[in-house]
Coordinates of C-alpha atoms and ligand atoms in Angstrom, one line a residue:
Chain A
X155 CA 12.8 15.9 -12.8
X156 CA 14.7 13.3 -10.8
X157 CA 18.1 14.0 -9.3
X158 CA 19.5 11.1 -7.4
X159 CA 22.8 11.5 -5.6
X160 CA 24.8 8.7 -3.8
X161 CA 21.7 6.9 -2.7
X162 CA 22.4 4.2 -0.1
X163 CA 19.8 2.0 1.4
X164 CA 20.6 -0.5 4.1
X165 CA 18.0 -3.0 5.4
X166 CA 18.6 -4.8 8.6
X167 CA 21.6 -6.9 7.8
X168 CA 22.0 -6.1 4.1
X169 CA 22.7 -3.2 1.8
X170 CA 20.2 -3.0 -1.1
X171 CA 21.6 0.2 -2.7
X172 CA 25.3 1.1 -2.8
X173 CA 25.5 4.7 -3.8
X174 CA 23.1 5.1 -6.7
X175 CA 23.4 8.3 -8.8
X176 CA 21.4 9.2 -11.8
X177 CA 19.1 11.9 -13.2
X178 CA 16.0 11.9 -15.3
X179 CA 15.0 14.9 -17.4
X180 CA 11.6 16.2 -17.9
X181 CA 9.7 14.4 -20.6
X182 CA 11.9 11.3 -20.6
X183 CA 10.6 7.8 -20.4
X184 CA 13.2 5.9 -18.5
X185 CA 13.2 2.1 -18.1
X186 CA 14.7 0.7 -15.0
X187 CA 16.1 -2.8 -15.6
X188 CA 17.8 -5.3 -13.4
X189 CA 17.6 -8.9 -12.2
X190 CA 15.5 -9.9 -9.2
X191 CA 16.7 -8.3 -6.1
X192 CA 18.7 -5.6 -7.9
X193 CA 17.1 -2.8 -5.9
X194 CA 14.6 -1.4 -8.4
X195 CA 11.6 -1.4 -6.1
X196 CA 13.8 -0.1 -3.3
X197 CA 14.8 2.9 -5.4
X198 CA 11.3 3.5 -6.5
X199 CA 10.0 3.5 -2.9
X200 CA 12.6 6.1 -2.0
X201 CA 11.7 8.3 -4.9
X202 CA 8.0 8.1 -4.0
X203 CA 8.8 9.0 -0.4
X204 CA 7.6 5.8 1.1
X205 CA 10.8 5.4 2.9
X206 CA 14.0 7.5 3.2
X207 CA 17.4 6.5 2.0
X208 CA 20.0 5.6 4.6
X209 CA 22.2 8.2 3.1
X210 CA 22.3 10.3 0.0
X211 CA 19.7 12.5 -1.5
X212 CA 16.9 12.2 -4.0
X213 CA 15.4 15.4 -5.5
X214 CA 12.1 14.9 -7.3
X215 CA 10.4 17.7 -9.1
X216 CA 12.7 20.1 -7.3
X217 CA 11.9 18.9 -3.7
X218 CA 13.8 16.6 -1.4
X219 CA 12.0 13.3 -0.9
X220 CA 12.9 13.2 2.7
X221 CA 12.7 16.8 3.9
X222 CA 9.9 18.0 1.6
X223 CA 8.1 14.8 1.0
X224 CA 4.6 16.3 1.0
X225 CA 5.5 18.6 -1.9
X226 CA 7.0 15.6 -3.8
X227 CA 4.0 13.4 -3.1
X228 CA 1.6 16.0 -4.5
X229 CA 3.5 15.8 -7.8
X230 CA 4.0 12.1 -8.4
X231 CA 1.8 9.1 -9.3
X232 CA 3.3 5.9 -8.0
X233 CA 2.1 2.4 -8.7
X234 CA 3.7 -0.1 -6.3
X235 CA 4.7 -3.6 -7.3
X236 CA 1.8 -6.1 -7.1
X237 CA -0.7 -3.2 -7.2
X238 CA -2.2 -3.1 -3.7
X239 CA -6.0 -2.2 -3.7
X240 CA -8.9 -2.4 -1.3
X241 CA -10.8 -5.5 -2.3
X242 CA -14.1 -4.5 -0.7
X243 CA -14.5 -1.2 -2.6
X244 CA -16.0 -0.6 -6.0
X245 CA -13.7 0.6 -8.7
X246 CA -15.4 4.0 -9.0
X247 CA -15.4 4.4 -5.2
X248 CA -11.7 3.6 -5.1
X249 CA -10.8 6.1 -7.8
X250 CA -13.0 8.8 -6.2
X251 CA -11.3 8.2 -2.8
X252 CA -7.8 8.3 -4.4
X253 CA -8.6 11.4 -6.4
X254 CA -9.9 13.2 -3.3
X255 CA -6.8 12.1 -1.3
X256 CA -4.6 13.4 -4.0
X257 CA -6.3 16.8 -3.9
X258 CA -8.4 16.7 -7.1
X259 CA -11.2 19.2 -6.4
X260 CA -14.7 17.7 -6.1
X261 CA -16.0 19.4 -9.2
X262 CA -13.3 17.8 -11.4
X263 CA -13.3 14.4 -9.9
X264 CA -16.0 12.9 -12.0
X265 CA -14.6 14.0 -15.3
X266 CA -11.1 13.0 -14.2
X267 CA -12.3 9.5 -13.3
X268 CA -14.1 9.2 -16.6
X269 CA -10.9 10.3 -18.4
X270 CA -8.6 7.9 -16.8
X271 CA -11.1 5.1 -16.9
X272 CA -11.3 5.6 -20.6
X273 CA -7.5 5.7 -21.0
X274 CA -6.9 2.6 -18.9
X275 CA -9.8 0.6 -20.2
X276 CA -11.7 0.2 -16.9
X277 CA -14.8 2.0 -18.1
X278 CA -16.8 -1.2 -18.2
X279 CA -15.9 -2.3 -14.7
X280 CA -16.4 1.0 -12.8
X281 CA -19.3 -0.5 -10.8
X282 CA -17.6 -3.8 -10.1
X283 CA -16.1 -4.8 -6.8
X284 CA -12.3 -4.7 -7.0
X285 CA -11.9 -8.0 -5.2
X286 CA -13.8 -9.8 -8.0
X287 CA -11.7 -8.3 -10.8
X288 CA -9.1 -10.3 -12.7
X289 CA -5.5 -9.6 -12.1
X290 CA -5.2 -7.7 -15.4
X291 CA -8.1 -5.4 -14.6
X292 CA -6.8 -4.7 -11.1
X293 CA -3.5 -3.7 -12.7
X294 CA -5.4 -1.3 -14.9
X295 CA -7.3 0.1 -11.9
X296 CA -3.9 0.7 -10.3
X297 CA -2.7 2.4 -13.4
X298 CA -5.8 4.6 -13.5
X299 CA -5.2 5.6 -9.9
X300 CA -1.6 6.7 -10.7
X301 CA -2.9 9.0 -13.4
X302 CA -5.9 10.4 -11.7
X303 CA -4.3 13.7 -10.5
X304 CA -2.3 14.4 -13.7
X305 CA 1.1 14.0 -11.9
X306 CA 4.3 15.5 -13.3
X307 CA 6.2 12.3 -12.7
X308 CA 4.8 8.8 -13.0
X309 CA 6.6 5.9 -11.3
X310 CA 5.5 2.4 -12.3
X311 CA 6.9 -0.7 -10.6
X312 CA 6.5 -3.5 -13.2
X313 CA 3.3 -2.1 -14.8
X314 CA 2.8 -5.0 -17.3
X315 CA 3.4 -8.0 -15.1
X316 CA 0.4 -10.3 -15.2
X317 CA -1.2 -8.8 -18.3
X318 CA -2.1 -10.7 -21.4
X319 CA -0.3 -9.8 -24.7
X320 CA -3.1 -7.6 -25.9
X321 CA -3.2 -5.7 -22.6
X322 CA 0.6 -5.4 -22.6
X323 CA 0.5 -3.8 -26.0
X324 CA -2.2 -1.4 -24.8
X325 CA -0.3 -0.4 -21.7
X326 CA 2.8 0.1 -23.8
X327 CA 0.8 2.4 -26.0
X328 CA -0.5 4.2 -23.0
X329 CA 2.9 4.7 -21.5
X330 CA 4.2 6.1 -24.8
X331 CA 1.2 8.4 -24.9
X332 CA 1.8 9.5 -21.4
X333 CA 5.5 10.2 -22.2
X334 CA 4.4 13.1 -24.4
X335 CA 3.1 15.1 -21.5
X336 CA 4.6 13.4 -18.4
X337 CA 7.9 12.1 -17.2
X338 CA 7.8 8.3 -16.7
X339 CA 10.0 6.0 -14.7
X340 CA 9.1 2.3 -15.0
X341 CA 10.7 -0.9 -14.0
X342 CA 10.3 -4.1 -15.9
X343 CA 11.7 -7.5 -16.7
X344 CA 10.4 -7.5 -20.2
X345 CA 13.2 -6.3 -22.4
X346 CA 11.4 -5.8 -25.7
X347 CA 9.1 -3.5 -23.8
X348 CA 11.9 -1.3 -22.8
X349 CA 13.2 -1.2 -26.4
X350 CA 9.8 -0.1 -27.6
X351 CA 8.8 2.4 -25.0
X352 CA 11.8 3.9 -23.3
X353 CA 14.0 6.7 -24.4
X354 CA 16.6 5.7 -22.0
X355 CA 17.5 2.6 -20.0
X356 CA 19.2 2.4 -16.6
X357 CA 20.4 -1.1 -15.8
X358 CA 21.2 -1.8 -12.2
X359 CA 22.7 -4.9 -10.6
X360 CA 23.1 -5.6 -6.9
X361 CA 22.5 -2.0 -6.0
X362 CA 24.8 -0.4 -8.5
X363 CA 24.2 1.2 -11.9
X364 CA 26.0 -0.8 -14.5
X365 CA 24.7 1.0 -17.6
X366 CA 22.7 4.0 -18.5
X367 CA 22.0 4.9 -22.1
X368 CA 19.5 4.8 -25.0
X369 CA 18.5 1.3 -26.0
X370 CA 20.3 1.7 -29.3
X371 CA 23.6 2.7 -27.7
X372 CA 23.3 -0.1 -25.2
X373 CA 23.0 -2.7 -27.9
X374 CA 26.3 -1.6 -29.3
X375 CA 27.9 -2.1 -25.9
X376 CA 27.8 -5.8 -26.3
X377 CA 31.0 -7.4 -27.2
X378 CA 31.0 -9.7 -30.3
X379 CA 27.8 -10.3 -32.1
X380 CA 26.9 -9.5 -35.7
X381 CA 27.2 -13.1 -36.9
X382 CA 26.0 -14.0 -40.3
X383 CA 23.6 -17.0 -40.6
X384 CA 23.2 -19.0 -43.8
X385 CA 21.2 -22.1 -44.7
X386 CA 22.5 -23.9 -47.8
X387 CA 22.4 -27.2 -49.4
X388 CA 26.0 -28.4 -49.9
X389 CA 28.8 -30.6 -48.6
X390 CA 30.2 -29.7 -45.1
X391 CA 33.8 -29.9 -46.1
X392 CA 33.3 -27.7 -49.2
X393 CA 31.4 -25.2 -47.2
X394 CA 34.0 -24.9 -44.5
X395 CA 36.8 -24.5 -47.0
X396 CA 34.9 -21.9 -49.0
X397 CA 34.0 -19.6 -46.1
X398 CA 37.3 -19.9 -44.2
X399 CA 38.9 -18.3 -47.2
X400 CA 36.8 -15.2 -46.8
X401 CA 38.3 -12.0 -45.5
X402 CA 37.2 -10.9 -42.0
X403 CA 35.9 -14.3 -41.0
X404 CA 37.3 -15.6 -37.7
X405 CA 35.3 -18.8 -37.3
X406 CA 32.9 -20.9 -39.3
X407 CA 30.4 -23.2 -37.5
X408 CA 28.6 -25.8 -39.6
X409 CA 25.7 -27.9 -38.4
X410 CA 23.7 -30.2 -40.6
X411 CA 19.9 -29.9 -40.5
X412 CA 17.6 -32.9 -40.8
X413 CA 16.6 -32.0 -44.3
X414 CA 20.1 -32.2 -45.8
X415 CA 20.5 -28.4 -45.5
X416 CA 23.5 -27.0 -43.6
X417 CA 23.3 -24.2 -41.1
X418 CA 26.4 -22.0 -41.3
X419 CA 27.3 -19.3 -38.8
X420 CA 30.1 -16.9 -39.8
X421 CA 31.7 -15.0 -37.0
X422 CA 33.1 -11.7 -38.3
X423 CA 36.2 -9.8 -37.3
X424 CA 35.0 -6.6 -35.5
X425 CA 31.9 -5.0 -36.9
X426 CA 32.3 -6.4 -40.4
X427 CA 29.1 -7.3 -42.3
X428 CA 29.7 -10.6 -44.2
X429 CA 26.4 -11.0 -45.9
X430 CA 27.4 -9.7 -49.3
X431 CA 30.7 -11.6 -49.5
X432 CA 29.0 -14.8 -48.3
X433 CA 26.3 -14.4 -51.0
X434 CA 28.9 -14.0 -53.7
X435 CA 30.5 -17.3 -52.7
X436 CA 27.2 -19.2 -52.6
X437 CA 26.3 -17.8 -56.0
X438 CA 29.7 -18.7 -57.4
X439 CA 29.4 -22.3 -56.2
X440 CA 25.8 -22.6 -57.3
X441 CA 24.5 -23.8 -53.9
X442 CA 20.9 -23.7 -53.0
X443 CA 20.3 -20.9 -50.5
X444 CA 17.2 -20.5 -48.4
X445 CA 18.2 -18.1 -45.7
X446 CA 20.8 -15.4 -45.2
X447 CA 20.7 -13.0 -42.3
X448 CA 22.7 -11.1 -39.8
X449 CA 22.0 -11.9 -36.2
X450 CA 20.5 -8.8 -34.7
X451 CA 21.7 -7.4 -31.4
X452 CA 19.0 -7.6 -28.8
X453 CA 18.8 -5.8 -25.5
X454 CA 18.4 -9.1 -23.9
X455 CA 21.9 -10.2 -24.9
X456 CA 23.2 -6.9 -23.5
X457 CA 21.3 -7.3 -20.3
X458 CA 22.5 -10.9 -19.7
X459 CA 26.0 -9.9 -20.5
X460 CA 26.1 -6.9 -18.2
X461 CA 24.3 -8.3 -15.3
X462 CA 26.1 -11.6 -15.2
X463 CA 29.6 -10.3 -15.6
X464 CA 31.7 -10.7 -12.5
X465 CA 32.4 -7.4 -10.8
Chain B
X244 CA -11.7 18.8 1.9
X245 CA -9.5 17.7 4.6
X246 CA -7.6 14.4 4.3
X247 CA -8.9 13.2 7.6
X248 CA -12.4 13.5 6.4
X249 CA -11.7 11.7 3.1
X250 CA -10.0 8.8 4.8
X251 CA -12.6 8.7 7.6
X252 CA -15.4 8.4 5.0
X253 CA -13.6 5.5 3.3
X254 CA -13.0 3.7 6.6
X255 CA -16.7 4.0 7.5
X256 CA -17.5 2.6 4.1
X257 CA -15.2 -0.3 4.6
X258 CA -16.8 -1.0 8.0
X259 CA -20.2 -1.4 6.4
X260 CA -18.8 -3.4 3.5
X261 CA -17.4 -6.0 5.9
X262 CA -19.5 -8.3 8.1
X263 CA -17.7 -6.9 11.2
X264 CA -20.0 -4.0 11.8
X265 CA -23.1 -6.2 11.6
X266 CA -21.8 -9.1 13.7
X267 CA -20.5 -6.8 16.5
X268 CA -23.7 -4.8 16.2
X269 CA -25.8 -7.9 16.9
X270 CA -23.6 -8.9 19.8
X271 CA -23.8 -5.5 21.4
X272 CA -27.6 -5.4 21.0
X273 CA -27.8 -8.8 22.6
X274 CA -25.7 -7.8 25.5
X275 CA -27.6 -4.6 26.0
X276 CA -30.8 -6.6 25.9
X277 CA -29.5 -8.8 28.7
X278 CA -28.6 -5.7 30.5
X279 CA -32.1 -4.3 30.2
X280 CA -33.6 -7.4 31.7
X281 CA -31.2 -6.9 34.6
X282 CA -32.3 -3.3 35.0
X283 CA -35.9 -4.2 34.9
X284 CA -35.3 -6.9 37.5
X285 CA -33.5 -4.4 39.6
X286 CA -36.2 -1.8 39.3
X287 CA -38.9 -4.2 40.4
X288 CA -37.0 -5.3 43.5
X289 CA -36.7 -3.5 46.8
X290 CA -34.7 -0.3 46.9
X291 CA -31.0 -1.0 46.2
X292 CA -27.7 0.8 46.5
X293 CA -27.2 1.0 42.8
X294 CA -28.8 3.4 40.4
X295 CA -30.2 2.3 37.1
X296 CA -27.4 3.9 35.2
X297 CA -24.8 2.3 37.3
X298 CA -26.2 -1.0 36.2
X299 CA -26.6 0.1 32.6
X300 CA -23.2 1.7 32.1
X301 CA -21.0 0.1 34.6
X302 CA -22.5 -3.3 35.0
X303 CA -20.9 -6.6 34.2
X304 CA -22.3 -6.9 30.7
X305 CA -21.4 -3.4 29.8
X306 CA -17.8 -4.0 30.8
X307 CA -17.8 -7.1 28.5
X308 CA -18.9 -4.8 25.7
X309 CA -16.2 -2.3 26.6
X310 CA -13.5 -5.0 26.5
X311 CA -14.7 -6.9 23.5
X312 CA -15.8 -4.3 21.0
X313 CA -12.6 -2.1 20.7
X314 CA -10.3 -4.9 19.7
X315 CA -12.7 -6.0 17.0
X316 CA -13.2 -2.5 15.7
X317 CA -9.5 -1.6 15.6
X318 CA -7.7 -4.8 14.7
X319 CA -8.1 -4.4 11.0
X320 CA -7.3 -0.7 10.8
X321 CA -3.6 -0.5 10.5
X322 CA -2.6 -4.2 10.3
X323 CA -4.5 -4.8 7.1
X324 CA -3.0 -1.9 5.3
X325 CA 0.4 -3.4 6.0
X326 CA -0.7 -6.9 5.1
X327 CA -2.2 -5.9 1.8
X328 CA 0.5 -3.4 1.0
X329 CA -2.0 -0.6 0.5
X330 CA 0.0 1.4 3.1
X331 CA 2.5 1.9 0.3
X332 CA 0.1 3.5 -2.1
X333 CA -1.6 5.4 0.8
X334 CA 1.5 7.0 2.3
X335 CA 2.8 8.1 -1.1
X336 CA -0.2 10.4 -1.5
X337 CA -0.1 13.8 0.3
X338 CA -1.4 12.3 3.5
X339 CA 0.3 13.1 6.8
X340 CA 1.0 10.4 9.3
X341 CA -1.2 12.0 12.0
X342 CA -4.0 12.5 9.6
X343 CA -3.8 8.8 8.8
X344 CA -3.9 7.9 12.5
X345 CA -6.7 10.4 13.4
X346 CA -9.0 9.3 10.5
X347 CA -8.7 5.7 11.4
X348 CA -9.2 6.4 15.1
X349 CA -12.2 8.6 14.5
X350 CA -13.9 6.1 12.2
X351 CA -13.5 3.4 14.9
X352 CA -14.9 5.8 17.5
X353 CA -17.8 6.8 15.3
X354 CA -18.8 3.2 14.7
X355 CA -18.4 2.4 18.4
X356 CA -20.8 5.2 19.3
X357 CA -23.2 4.1 16.7
X358 CA -23.3 0.7 18.5
X359 CA -24.5 2.5 21.6
X360 CA -27.3 4.4 19.8
X361 CA -29.9 1.7 20.5
X362 CA -29.4 2.1 24.2
X363 CA -30.9 5.6 24.0
X364 CA -34.1 3.9 23.2
X365 CA -33.9 1.7 26.3
X366 CA -33.6 4.8 28.5
X367 CA -36.7 6.4 27.0
X368 CA -38.7 3.1 27.2
X369 CA -37.7 2.9 30.9
X370 CA -38.6 6.5 31.5
X371 CA -42.0 5.9 29.9
X372 CA -42.9 3.0 32.0
X373 CA -41.4 3.9 35.3
X374 CA -43.7 5.4 37.9
X375 CA -40.9 7.4 39.4
X376 CA -38.4 8.9 37.0
X377 CA -36.2 10.2 39.8
X378 CA -33.9 7.2 39.2
X379 CA -33.7 8.1 35.5
X380 CA -32.5 11.7 35.7
X381 CA -30.8 13.2 32.7
X382 CA -27.6 14.3 34.5
X383 CA -26.4 10.8 35.3
X384 CA -27.6 9.8 31.8
X385 CA -25.3 12.3 30.1
X386 CA -22.6 11.3 32.6
X387 CA -23.1 7.7 31.6
X388 CA -22.8 8.4 27.9
X389 CA -19.8 10.7 28.5
X390 CA -18.2 7.7 30.3
X391 CA -19.1 5.4 27.4
X392 CA -17.5 7.9 24.9
X393 CA -14.3 8.4 27.0
X394 CA -13.8 4.7 27.8
X395 CA -14.2 4.0 24.1
X396 CA -11.6 6.6 23.3
X397 CA -9.1 5.1 25.6
X398 CA -9.6 1.5 24.6
X399 CA -9.8 2.3 20.9
X400 CA -6.6 4.3 21.0
X401 CA -4.9 1.2 22.6
X402 CA -6.4 -0.8 19.7
X403 CA -4.9 1.6 17.1
X404 CA -1.5 1.3 18.7
X405 CA -1.7 -2.5 18.7
X406 CA -2.9 -2.7 15.2
X407 CA -0.1 -0.4 14.0
X408 CA 2.5 -2.8 15.6
X409 CA 1.7 -5.8 13.5
X410 CA 0.4 -7.0 10.1
X411 CA -1.7 -9.7 11.7
X412 CA -5.2 -8.7 12.8
X413 CA -5.6 -11.5 15.3
X414 CA -2.3 -10.5 17.0
X415 CA -3.5 -6.9 17.1
X416 CA -6.9 -8.0 18.7
X417 CA -5.2 -10.1 21.3
X418 CA -2.7 -7.4 22.3
X419 CA -5.5 -4.8 22.5
X420 CA -7.6 -7.1 24.7
X421 CA -4.7 -7.8 27.0
X422 CA -3.7 -4.2 27.5
X423 CA -7.3 -3.0 28.0
X424 CA -8.0 -5.8 30.5
X425 CA -4.8 -5.0 32.3
X426 CA -5.7 -1.3 32.5
X427 CA -9.2 -2.3 33.8
X428 CA -7.8 -4.5 36.5
X429 CA -5.2 -2.1 37.7
X430 CA -8.0 0.3 38.3
X431 CA -9.8 -2.3 40.4
X432 CA -6.8 -2.5 42.8
X433 CA -8.1 0.5 44.7
X434 CA -10.6 -1.7 46.2
X435 CA -7.8 -3.5 47.9
X436 CA -7.5 -1.0 50.8
X437 CA -4.3 0.5 49.6
X438 CA -3.5 3.5 51.7
X439 CA -2.5 7.1 51.0
X440 CA -0.9 8.2 47.8
X441 CA -1.0 4.7 46.3
X442 CA -4.7 4.6 46.7
X443 CA -5.0 8.0 45.0
X444 CA -3.1 6.7 42.0
X445 CA -5.2 3.6 41.7
X446 CA -8.3 5.7 42.0
X447 CA -7.1 8.0 39.3
X448 CA -6.6 5.2 36.8
X449 CA -9.7 3.3 37.9
X450 CA -12.0 3.0 34.9
X451 CA -14.6 1.3 37.0
X452 CA -14.5 4.1 39.6
X453 CA -14.7 6.8 36.9
X454 CA -17.6 5.2 35.2
X455 CA -19.4 4.6 38.5
X456 CA -19.1 8.2 39.6
X457 CA -20.1 9.5 36.2
X458 CA -23.3 7.5 36.3
X459 CA -24.1 9.1 39.6
X460 CA -23.9 12.4 37.9
X461 CA -20.7 13.4 39.7
X462 CA -18.6 15.4 37.2
X463 CA -15.0 16.2 38.0
X464 CA -12.6 17.7 35.5
X465 CA -10.0 15.1 36.4
X466 CA -12.0 12.4 34.8
X467 CA -12.1 13.7 31.2
X468 CA -8.5 14.8 31.7
X469 CA -7.4 11.3 32.6
X470 CA -9.2 9.8 29.6
X471 CA -8.1 12.4 27.1
X472 CA -4.4 12.4 28.1
X473 CA -4.2 8.6 28.1
X474 CA -6.0 8.3 24.7
X475 CA -3.7 11.1 23.4
X476 CA -0.7 9.2 24.6
X477 CA -1.7 6.0 22.8
X478 CA -2.5 7.9 19.6
X479 CA 0.9 9.7 19.7
X480 CA 2.5 6.2 20.1
X481 CA 0.5 5.0 17.1
X482 CA 1.7 8.0 15.1
X483 CA 5.3 7.2 16.1
X484 CA 5.0 3.6 15.0
X485 CA 3.5 4.6 11.7
X486 CA 6.3 7.1 11.2
X487 CA 9.0 4.5 12.1
X488 CA 9.2 3.5 8.5
X489 CA 10.7 6.9 7.9
X490 CA 13.5 6.3 10.3
X491 CA 16.9 6.2 8.6
X492 CA 18.1 2.9 9.9
Ligands
ATP5 N1 11.7 -4.7 3.7 C1 12.9 -5.3 3.5 N2 13.7 -5.8 4.4 C2 14.9 -6.4 4.2 N3 15.4 -6.5 2.9 C3 14.6 -6.1 1.9 C4 13.4 -5.5 2.1 N4 12.9 -5.1 0.9 C5 13.8 -5.5 0.0 N5 14.9 -6.1 0.6 C6 16.1 -6.6 -0.1 O1 16.6 -5.6 -0.9 C7 17.1 -6.1 -2.1 C8 16.5 -5.3 -3.2 O2 15.1 -5.5 -3.3 P1 14.1 -4.9 -4.3 O3 12.8 -5.2 -3.9 O4 14.4 -3.4 -4.4 O5 14.6 -5.6 -5.7 P2 13.9 -5.5 -7.1 O6 15.0 -5.0 -8.0 O7 12.7 -4.7 -7.1 O8 13.6 -7.0 -7.4 P3 12.4 -7.7 -8.2 O9 12.8 -7.7 -9.7 O10 12.4 -9.1 -7.7 O11 11.2 -6.9 -7.9 C9 16.7 -7.6 -2.1 O12 17.9 -8.3 -1.9 C10 15.7 -7.7 -1.0 O13 15.9 -9.0 -0.4
MG6 MG1 10.7 -5.1 -7.4

């Protein structure tokens, strides 16, 4: 669906993209991650034919975004960052205008508007003036607009920014739903969102791709991790001595908590799982135990590690 | 349905949703009212060198309308799309650059002509009350409206270009006013006894001269040609500016 090859974009005085290459298959939901200024919006603008790359090619739905931009534009739905809308129009007028512009025949426009309004939760505000809507509702109107012509590819630049937790959850659900029949490329800063919705993640940093994989595989990328956490009631010295003796433990951190409990962090060697062995020790010594867990790898850790590493 | 028509409709809607159309409408009505009192004064005086339509379409107040209205009508058109960022969602739909420019231009032209509609009334009122309608013949009348239309096309196309250059409406309006006034005054230079070829050039670009002749019912193919080519020039420039975002820098 998307085939990007050696994409370079230079703005006056600075290079935003240094030879980006990636591809997205039909039916995938791909999350585009990266710190501020990484070049996410720039890439999306190129893919949606708003501006051309300085060099390199981007093929979307089988057409070149520069040479055959009209064919590309017919097949995509793009929601820019900050969701620009005409404040003076009513929601229904705006959606009708956009539907007409995107070539939805007059006879289908009404049903189409009703369909997307239902999906995006703007049914109740159809008669309202856009300028008077709250940010979240404007976001939904923008989302409704991207879907109105049933595009093959949906490109969303930070679709959930500015939404309340309920709405974020709804939009996530919507994106997942869309992923069944459409290809979706979205950018976001919210990492749990990517984990929940995307089948693949592309992380870019300073105009270069630094990782591209499923969220699960990415999490394994992180070096270290997998620490075991315990909270027990015991003497610090005894605890240190006891756990240092365990196989596969490289380091033991003990901190006392205010309520006479100790928090113990066991760093494992490699991927070893220390929970069972640690429990055996605690049981043998008869310590009171109120928590025992293994620190889960989060995409956030991976993100921070990848994007702050010096290159 | 053509994209030009779709965008044109939206632009007309936006005009009437904003106070601009109403404010400018009131101003034009007022200026035209002043104009009519002038005309009536003229008619009741001794025979003069000027015809009614010359006063009506090429008089001082009319030129004020010609110079003030186009910047106001066009300043928002392209500048605001850039300021609000809606250009990004607009140009990622299957809308060609020239369709974008033409729709915007035509909507401004349409509103501009609507502002002139009330003057039709004035003409008929005058014809009704005048003893002698010889001074109110239909030929010069059509000539006058043709002049209004074509002057509008030229000045509005300049406005489109200026609006496409910037994201600031006020800047766009000032540029438009400056260029239009300059064009107008260059045309007046032919009154300064320039001789030979130079005089012909000044005459060719003299908006005042064209308007004056049209109001006397003198039709000459060179006049529409001048207006149409110059308006086309500014519209092509506009299209180029809009397209410049597609340049591979
Ligand atoms: N029109 C422009 N002119 C000059 N530089 C620009 C322009 N647009 C973006 N840039 C620069 O290009 C780089 C990439 O910007 P881009 O907007 O693609 O980042 P992003 O990944 O979307 O960031 P964010 O998460 O903040 O939205 C930034 O350094 C930015 O300053
Ligand atoms: Mg961005």
